[in-house]
Coordinates of C-alpha atoms in Angstrom, one line a residue:
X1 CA -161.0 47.5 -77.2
X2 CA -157.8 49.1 -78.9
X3 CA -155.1 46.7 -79.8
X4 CA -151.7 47.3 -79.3
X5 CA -149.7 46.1 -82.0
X6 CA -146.8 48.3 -82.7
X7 CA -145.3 48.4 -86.5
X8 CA -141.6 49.3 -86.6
X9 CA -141.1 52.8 -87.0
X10 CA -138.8 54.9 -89.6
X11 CA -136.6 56.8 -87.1
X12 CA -136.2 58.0 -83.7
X13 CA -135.5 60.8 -81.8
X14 CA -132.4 60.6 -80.4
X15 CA -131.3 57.5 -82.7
X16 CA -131.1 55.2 -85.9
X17 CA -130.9 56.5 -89.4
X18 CA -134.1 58.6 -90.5
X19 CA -135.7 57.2 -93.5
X20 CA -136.2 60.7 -96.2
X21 CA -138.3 60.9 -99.1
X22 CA -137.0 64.3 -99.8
X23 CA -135.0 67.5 -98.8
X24 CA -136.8 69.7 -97.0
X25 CA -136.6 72.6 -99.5
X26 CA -138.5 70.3 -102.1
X27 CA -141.5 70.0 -99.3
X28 CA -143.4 72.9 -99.5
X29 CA -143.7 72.4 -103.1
X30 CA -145.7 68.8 -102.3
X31 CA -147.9 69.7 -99.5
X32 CA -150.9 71.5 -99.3
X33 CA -152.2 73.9 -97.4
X34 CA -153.8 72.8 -94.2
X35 CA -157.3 73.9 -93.0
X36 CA -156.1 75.2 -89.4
X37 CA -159.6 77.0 -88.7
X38 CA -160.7 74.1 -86.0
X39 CA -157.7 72.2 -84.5
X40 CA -158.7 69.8 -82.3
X41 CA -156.0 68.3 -79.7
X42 CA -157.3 65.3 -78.0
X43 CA -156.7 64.7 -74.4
X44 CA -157.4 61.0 -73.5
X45 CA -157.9 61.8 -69.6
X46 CA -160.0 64.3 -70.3
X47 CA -162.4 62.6 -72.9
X48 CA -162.8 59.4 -70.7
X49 CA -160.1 56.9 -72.3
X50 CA -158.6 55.9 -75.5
X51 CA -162.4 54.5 -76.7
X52 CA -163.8 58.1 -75.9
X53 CA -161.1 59.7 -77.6
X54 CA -162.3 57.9 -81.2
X55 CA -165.9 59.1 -80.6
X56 CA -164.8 62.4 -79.7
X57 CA -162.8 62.7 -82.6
X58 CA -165.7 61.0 -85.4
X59 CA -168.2 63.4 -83.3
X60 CA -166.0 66.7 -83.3
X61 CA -164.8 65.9 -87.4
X62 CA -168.3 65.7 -88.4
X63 CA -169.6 68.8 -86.5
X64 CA -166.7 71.3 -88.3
X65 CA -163.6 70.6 -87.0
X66 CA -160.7 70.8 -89.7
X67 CA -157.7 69.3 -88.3
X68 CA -157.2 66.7 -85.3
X69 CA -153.8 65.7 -83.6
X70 CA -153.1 63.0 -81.5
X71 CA -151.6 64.3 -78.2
X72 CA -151.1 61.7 -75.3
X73 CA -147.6 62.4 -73.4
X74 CA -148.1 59.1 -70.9
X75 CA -148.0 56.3 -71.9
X76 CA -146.4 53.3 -74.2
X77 CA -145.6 53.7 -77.9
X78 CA -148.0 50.9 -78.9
X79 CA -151.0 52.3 -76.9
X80 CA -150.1 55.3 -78.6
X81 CA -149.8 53.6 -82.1
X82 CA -153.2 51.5 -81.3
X83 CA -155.0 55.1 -80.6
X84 CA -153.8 56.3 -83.6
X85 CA -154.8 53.9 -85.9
X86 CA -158.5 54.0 -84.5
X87 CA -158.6 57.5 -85.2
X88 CA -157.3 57.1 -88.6
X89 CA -159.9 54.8 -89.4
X90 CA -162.7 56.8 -88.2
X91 CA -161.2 59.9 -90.4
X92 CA -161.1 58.1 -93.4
X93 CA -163.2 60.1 -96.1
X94 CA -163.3 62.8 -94.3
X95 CA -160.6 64.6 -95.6
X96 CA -159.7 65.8 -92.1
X97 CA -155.8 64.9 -91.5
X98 CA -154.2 63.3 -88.4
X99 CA -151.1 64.7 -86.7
X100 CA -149.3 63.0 -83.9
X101 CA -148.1 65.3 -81.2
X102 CA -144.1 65.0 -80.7
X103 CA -144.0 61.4 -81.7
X104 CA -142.3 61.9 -85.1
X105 CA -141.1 58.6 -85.6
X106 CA -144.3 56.8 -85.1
X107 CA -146.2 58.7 -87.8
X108 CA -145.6 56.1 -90.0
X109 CA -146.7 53.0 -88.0
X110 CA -150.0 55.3 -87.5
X111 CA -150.2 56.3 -91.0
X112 CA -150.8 60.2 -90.0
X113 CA -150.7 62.7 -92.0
X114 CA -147.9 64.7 -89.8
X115 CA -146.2 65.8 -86.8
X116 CA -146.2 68.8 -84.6
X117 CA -143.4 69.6 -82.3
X118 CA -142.6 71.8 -79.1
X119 CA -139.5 73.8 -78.4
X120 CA -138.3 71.5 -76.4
X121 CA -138.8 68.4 -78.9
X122 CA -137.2 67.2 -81.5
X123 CA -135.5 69.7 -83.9
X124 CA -137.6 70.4 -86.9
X125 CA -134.5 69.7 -89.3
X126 CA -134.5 65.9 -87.8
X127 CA -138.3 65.8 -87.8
X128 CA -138.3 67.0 -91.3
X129 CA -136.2 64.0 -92.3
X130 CA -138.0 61.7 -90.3
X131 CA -141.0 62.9 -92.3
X132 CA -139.8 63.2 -95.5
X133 CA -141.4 65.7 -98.0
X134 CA -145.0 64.7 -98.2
X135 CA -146.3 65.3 -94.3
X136 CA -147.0 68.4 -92.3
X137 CA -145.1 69.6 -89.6
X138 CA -146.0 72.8 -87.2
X139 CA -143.8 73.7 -84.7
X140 CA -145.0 75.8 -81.3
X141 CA -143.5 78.8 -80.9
X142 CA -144.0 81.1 -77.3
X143 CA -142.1 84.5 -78.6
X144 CA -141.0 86.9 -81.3
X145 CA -137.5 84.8 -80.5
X146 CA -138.8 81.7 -81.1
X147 CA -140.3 83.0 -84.7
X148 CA -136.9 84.6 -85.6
X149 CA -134.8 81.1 -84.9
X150 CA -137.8 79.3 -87.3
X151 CA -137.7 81.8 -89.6
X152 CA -133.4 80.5 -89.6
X153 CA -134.8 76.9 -90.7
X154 CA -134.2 75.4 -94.5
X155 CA -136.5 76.5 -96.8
X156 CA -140.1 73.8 -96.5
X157 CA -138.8 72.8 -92.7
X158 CA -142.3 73.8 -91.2
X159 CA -145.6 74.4 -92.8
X160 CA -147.8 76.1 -90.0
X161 CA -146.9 77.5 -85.9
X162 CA -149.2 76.9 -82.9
X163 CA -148.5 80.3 -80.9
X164 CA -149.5 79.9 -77.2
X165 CA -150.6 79.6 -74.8
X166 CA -152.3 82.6 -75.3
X167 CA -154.3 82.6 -72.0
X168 CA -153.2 80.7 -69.0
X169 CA -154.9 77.1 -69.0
X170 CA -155.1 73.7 -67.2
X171 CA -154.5 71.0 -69.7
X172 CA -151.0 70.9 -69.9
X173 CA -149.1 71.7 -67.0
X174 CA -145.4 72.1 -68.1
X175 CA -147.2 75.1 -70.9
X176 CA -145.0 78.4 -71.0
X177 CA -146.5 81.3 -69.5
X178 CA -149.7 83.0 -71.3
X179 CA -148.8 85.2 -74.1
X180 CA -151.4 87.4 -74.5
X181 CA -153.6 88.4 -77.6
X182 CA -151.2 91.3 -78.2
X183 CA -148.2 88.9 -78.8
X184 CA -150.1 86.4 -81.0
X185 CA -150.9 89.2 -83.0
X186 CA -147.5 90.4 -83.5
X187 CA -146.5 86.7 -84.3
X188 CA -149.3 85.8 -86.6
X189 CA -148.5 89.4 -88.6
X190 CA -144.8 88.8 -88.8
X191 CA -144.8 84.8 -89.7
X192 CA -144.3 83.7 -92.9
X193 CA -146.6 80.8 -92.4
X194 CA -150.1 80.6 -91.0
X195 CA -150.7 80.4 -87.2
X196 CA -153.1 78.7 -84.9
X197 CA -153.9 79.8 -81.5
X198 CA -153.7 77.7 -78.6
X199 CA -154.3 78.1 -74.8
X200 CA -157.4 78.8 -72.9
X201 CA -159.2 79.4 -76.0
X202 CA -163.8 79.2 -76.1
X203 CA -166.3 80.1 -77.5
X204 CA -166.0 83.6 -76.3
X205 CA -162.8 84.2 -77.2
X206 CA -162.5 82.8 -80.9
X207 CA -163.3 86.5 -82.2
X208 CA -160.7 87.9 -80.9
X209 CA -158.1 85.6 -82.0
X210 CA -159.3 85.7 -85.6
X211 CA -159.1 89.4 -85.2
X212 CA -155.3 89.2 -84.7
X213 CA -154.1 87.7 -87.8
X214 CA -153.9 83.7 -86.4
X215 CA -155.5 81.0 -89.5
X216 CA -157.5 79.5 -86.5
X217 CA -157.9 78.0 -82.8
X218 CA -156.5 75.3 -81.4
X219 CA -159.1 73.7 -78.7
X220 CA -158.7 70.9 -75.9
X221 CA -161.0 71.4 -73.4
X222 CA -163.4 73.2 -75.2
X223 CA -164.4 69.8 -76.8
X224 CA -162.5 67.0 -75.3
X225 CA -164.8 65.8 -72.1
X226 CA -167.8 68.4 -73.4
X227 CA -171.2 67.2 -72.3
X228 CA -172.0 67.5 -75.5
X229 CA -169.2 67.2 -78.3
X230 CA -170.9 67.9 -81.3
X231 CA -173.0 71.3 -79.9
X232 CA -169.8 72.1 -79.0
X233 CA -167.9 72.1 -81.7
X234 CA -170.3 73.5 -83.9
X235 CA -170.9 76.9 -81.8
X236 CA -166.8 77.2 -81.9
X237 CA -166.9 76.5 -85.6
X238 CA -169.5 78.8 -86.6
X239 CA -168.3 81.8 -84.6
X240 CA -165.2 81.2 -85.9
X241 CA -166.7 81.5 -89.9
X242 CA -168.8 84.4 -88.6
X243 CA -165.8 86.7 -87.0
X244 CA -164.2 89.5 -89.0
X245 CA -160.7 88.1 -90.0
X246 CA -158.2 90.6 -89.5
X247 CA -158.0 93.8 -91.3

């Protein structure tokens, strides 16, 4: 059982002063590099409920995957906060970060590591401030337009892009339109940061998208609700390490 106790949070979209611990120009100077090769994205339905979400997640982390972010669009902020937390505590050790989808100011009651945003989100200026120097943020980005307005941003706004969806998919159905590999390419060779693949992406298809420049692949469905979570996620990890990266 997940309990729902909700700490106050240090800003909101939309309202209330944002809490900074530094300009944005300062925070590419603090943060690392992340791992972006696996990037899971959990999907609560999908898995079987919050409780299936925290096994997926220990499962998937300890079979390769590099990076895990919280995505659950319905419902409350505490359930949200309450998931979040139990997935915290199962990454502890692992070195494997935790970043909440579009819920910038409840990173801190979560402890995560970050935030990643859409277009239609909160702007990464605010969610920079919201998230002071110290935690990631990737922003999605659909088009060569979309990369020239981030590429506008202050110096340390953003530290990596999800690019997608590059195939069409079923797990999120408000997505843009499918990109195409040919797009992605063009993106991940032009961006200034590193760039994770999302949409319609297996097993199948992870050679390709290494191919095109991206850091990595971001998965749903290919592990979230898997018959098998950790044979999953190890075939998608090791054909990802065994594909030629981009020449």
């Amino acid at each position: 059982m997940l309990h729902h106790t909700l700490l106050p949070a240090t800003g909101r979209a939309g309202g209330g002063a944002a809490a900074t611990t530094g300009a944005p120009q300062a925070a590419s100077r603090q943060r690392q590099p992340l791992d972006l090769r696996l990037y899971l994205i959990t999907d609560t339905p999908l898995c079987g409920g919050p409780e299936a979400v925290v096994r997926t997640v220990a499962q998937a982390v300890a079979a390769g995957a590099t990076l895990v972010q919280l995505r659950q669009p319905h419902g409350s902020d505490a359930e949200f906060v309450a998931l979040g937390r139990a997935i915290r505590q199962v990454l502890a050790g692992t070195g494997v970060p935790l970043i909440v989808n579009d819920r910038v100011y409840l990173v801190d009651a979560i402890g995560a590591d970050g935030a990643h945003i859409g277009q239609r989100d909160l702007s990464p200026v605010r969610a920079r401030h919201i998230l002071g120097a110290r935690r990631w943020l990737g922003l999605s980005v659909q088009t060569l337009a979309h990369l020239d307005a981030a590429r506008r941003l202050p110096a340390g706004t953003i530290d990596y892009l999800g690019v997608g969806p590059v195939w069409a998919q079923q797990t999120k159905p408000d997505a843009a339109a499918a990109g195409g590999v040919a797009l992605l390419a063009q993106i991940a060779h032009a961006s200034p940061w590193p760039c994770v693949a999302i949409g319609g992406i297996h097993g199948a298809r992870v050679a390709e998208v290494r191919a095109s420049g991206a850091a990595g692949v971001s998965v749903v469905s290919a592990i979230c609700g898997q018959s098998d979570v950790a044979a999953a996620t190890r075939q998608l990890r090791a054909t990802w390490d065994a594909a030629p990266a981009a020449a």
